[in-house]
Amino acid sequence: MLELQNVNTFYGSIHALKDESITVKEGEIVTLIGSNGAGKTTTLSSIIGTKRIKSGSIKFMGEEISGRSPHEIVKRGIALSPEGRLVFPDLSVEENLRIGAYLRKDKSEIRKSYERVYGLFPRLAERKGQPAGTLSGGEQQMLAIGRAMMNDPKLLMLDEPSLGLAPNLVIMIFELIREIRKSGVTILLIEQNANMALHIADRGYVLETGYVKLSDSAANLSKNDAVRKAYLGG
Amino acid sequence: MKKTAAVLLAAAMILGSLAGCGGKEEKGEKSGDTKAAAAEAGGETAGSGDEGTKGAEPSGEPIKIAMVGAMTGPYSEYGTVIKTGCEVAVKQWNDKGGIHGRPIEMEVYDEKGEREEGLALAQLISGDEDVYGVIGHFMSTTVVGKLYGDARMPLICPTASAEAYSSQSDCTFRLNPTIKVETEAMLVCADAVGKKKLGVVYLNDDWGNRASATLEQILEENNPSGYEIVAKEAILGGDMDYSSVISNLKAAGAETAVMFCYYDSVVPFSIKAAQAYPELRIVCGGNCYNETFLSVGGKDVNGCLAPTAFDANAQDEATQTFVKDYLEISGGSMPSNMSAQAYDAMSVLLEAIDSTGGELDREAIIAAVRDNQHEGLIGSCKFDENRDVIFEFDAMEAKDGAWVPCE
Amino acid sequence: MFLEQIVNGIAIGMSYALVAVGYSMVFGVLRLINFSHSAVFTFGAFAVWVGVEMLHLNVFLAILAGVAITGVLGIGLNKMALEPLRKKGETGMPALITTIGMSYIIINVLTIVFGSQMRRFPALFNWGQIHIFGAAIGWQQVMIALACLVLLVTLSLIVNKTKSGLAMRAVQQQPTAAAINGINVNHVITFVFFLGAASAAIAGTLVAAYYQYVRPSFGDVIGLKAFAAAVLGGIGSLPGAVLGGLIVGVVESLAVFALGSTYIDLVAYLVMFAVLLIRPTGLLGRKGIKKV
């Protein structure tokens, strides 16, 4: 479904992604793990088009998408729930969700997406008219995911969905990710909590300073000594 | 430095006298009687070069005159008007063979309406040995006079309002009315209205404040018509809405508004007054005697009175030729008071240079400007002892798109 | 007399408000004080003047064309000067200075093309006048007030009720998030500049028709007053812009009445400072706005 080949991305003179190659197949949950600065978020930015890549190729459903603008890429069925949630603080919950469906035209389909999101996150339905800035951190995270879902994406990319959340909320979020996958959405997940990530993922990539250090099934990675030592707390 | 300047000056003079011979035959008469004037004025080298240059070919080297005006920026319309007036004079002189066979070249400098820029230009120009006279400066008139005085370049300004301008040096001349003279002329216009209650509207700058004070002083000293100032309103140049000011004048019972401001305030004021207080009569300064005033003001400026020494509709040949040449150069814009003053200033200067017999003796030129007997578009261009031109005004009234002499 | 001056003030204030609404709208979306607004306002008046006086178009056609051309100018300014800055991540001070620079360029080009002198502008709505409390209110002023309200309502509806408006607000609050949700950020900003410039052209046309002249320095003073009005009302708030314009206009007129016309500007700005001291966000401005 998604294929990155030898992608190189720079921030000024900083070489953030070095010949990165990643594949995500339809229906999978794939996770990227790695420490800060390993290039996880840059990978997602490169895919969605907010960061231009220098060389390499990014194919989505067989079509080259690198070099396109974010709105063109989003239109093809990729959605991102960004790091730090980035909800629109002065817009209501409902308006935030509306923007998630910005490129969609079909009113009844959009209606269905609202129902689906409110079904996944009943808390958001209760707070429909409230400005997003007044929500708690967990609710904002739900809103960010919900907003991405409003695009009815084929591929959903989640950047640190559990960051800063209370443990019970983390568990809930991961439950939801599973549910979303069940509904037929492919997921690319970045997660600091590598334990949880590998627990729900099918496969994983370990990134280190812009390189893909390792790639394997989630089960194998969980058993890998180096990975355990570095990311899973021994 | 001084030595080099002297050598250069001498060289320039010799060059000048070389060139002078060319036109000698044509203007034999003139050059004859002005030589005497030059000698009288104490030009040391007046006669010396003449002998040696006899029989030399005319060099055709142009005589340079500097014109400094606000060519760009918010005052550029005035710069254009002054420049065009000067150009007409230069063209007319060049058409009849220049000055003693030498063409006149007018160099235009852009002061941008900024004092500092004007000062910098004066420093540049006063250091140019080839320049024999300067017309202009707009915003910087009071800070440049001494520089030209030291360089012995006559400066004739057609727009200097500050009283102190002409006292800067013995070669700064004013070819526009002083505030006092113009204010008196405006009172003559007010006499034509015949109403006693005056409302003074003045621009809140140096000139406007002084003009308004001058009016009060004049009335204090001598008030045969029995005027009473019932309202005084200061305005700001960029303002567009004068409805509040007009309401004040109306409430105070002012019958005639005496306006010391530029036409660009008088016009919007008149347009508004025509609606809100149509009985109000307006007396404004000579700067309103221009085409734009009439074309923008339309029927709303009907009945506005202004004093002017220049009448574009006068039937004498000089005025008619000037208007024709001006229309040609400006591409169809009618000359204003200001352009006529600029034309006269340039004419006085060129005549003075010509009258020195082509020797280009600076002192002689200054003396010739000072003692000129030129009859210009504004009438006599004689200067008084303060080097201010002696003005004679006519009261004009705006009537359906034209300025006509007031009854 | 007092009432007459209040009516005068409301009439003047409406023209400030008309300009201030555009300032506020652009700021509301982009958090950028667009100092080229008053130059664009003058450009708009000239564009319509050319249509009416030089090309002898039908008045309404001329207005339509002038407003459209000015809108395109707004787009052009954004594309040429501001978009390259945004690409480099410079949105604060450099963008603000750029708008000042653009305003100089526009005014200078107008001066070169048309000269600095006044030009007669046709009185578009010369249908006589109404007398209220001794003050003559012309139809021109009524039209200015109407246009002001129509502009206020239209722009408010666009910003608050349409999808484009939602995108504008999204871009203002979180440009990155707006982009990853499929909003073409550059398009949205371009649209905002188009709206701002078109509203400036409408304002320029009406104000020029009211005063019956136009020239390159036409927008200088009114632009500054309108800016003060926008700040006073709470920049970013459209109703605030109208309220601010009215207050500045009335305060000015009363200052002329009570103190004399010398104090016209002084008093207007003093009121602005006083309000800002008590309410730093302006009368109707909201807290928490990041000032540029």
mmCIF file of C-alpha atoms in Angstrom, chain A residues 11 41-42 44-52 68-70 73 80, chain C residues 175-177 179-180:
data_model
loop_
_atom_site.group_PDB
_atom_site.id
_atom_site.type_symbol
_atom_site.label_atom_id
_atom_site.label_comp_id
_atom_site.label_asym_id
_atom_site.label_seq_id
_atom_site.Cartn_x
_atom_site.Cartn_y
_atom_site.Cartn_z
ATOM 1 C CA TYR A 11 16.480 20.011 7.554
ATOM 2 C CA THR A 41 8.097 12.217 12.818
ATOM 3 C CA THR A 42 10.153 13.301 9.791
ATOM 4 C CA LEU A 44 5.450 10.958 8.569
ATOM 5 C CA SER A 45 5.977 14.566 7.438
ATOM 6 C CA SER A 46 7.711 13.297 4.331
ATOM 7 C CA ILE A 47 4.811 10.994 3.546
ATOM 8 C CA ILE A 48 2.091 13.607 4.061
ATOM 9 C CA GLY A 49 4.062 16.183 2.109
ATOM 10 C CA THR A 50 4.625 18.891 4.704
ATOM 11 C CA LYS A 51 8.312 18.119 4.362
ATOM 12 C CA ARG A 52 9.804 17.815 0.910
ATOM 13 C CA ARG A 68 2.967 16.652 -4.122
ATOM 14 C CA SER A 69 1.306 19.132 -1.816
ATOM 15 C CA PRO A 70 -0.269 17.889 1.416
ATOM 16 C CA ILE A 73 -1.800 13.592 -0.727
ATOM 17 C CA LEU A 80 -2.252 12.046 10.018
ATOM 18 C CA PRO C 175 -1.417 26.224 9.839
ATOM 19 C CA THR C 176 0.378 22.887 10.026
ATOM 20 C CA ALA C 177 -2.709 21.025 11.164
ATOM 21 C CA ALA C 179 -2.295 21.548 5.840
ATOM 22 C CA ILE C 180 -2.302 17.927 6.993
#
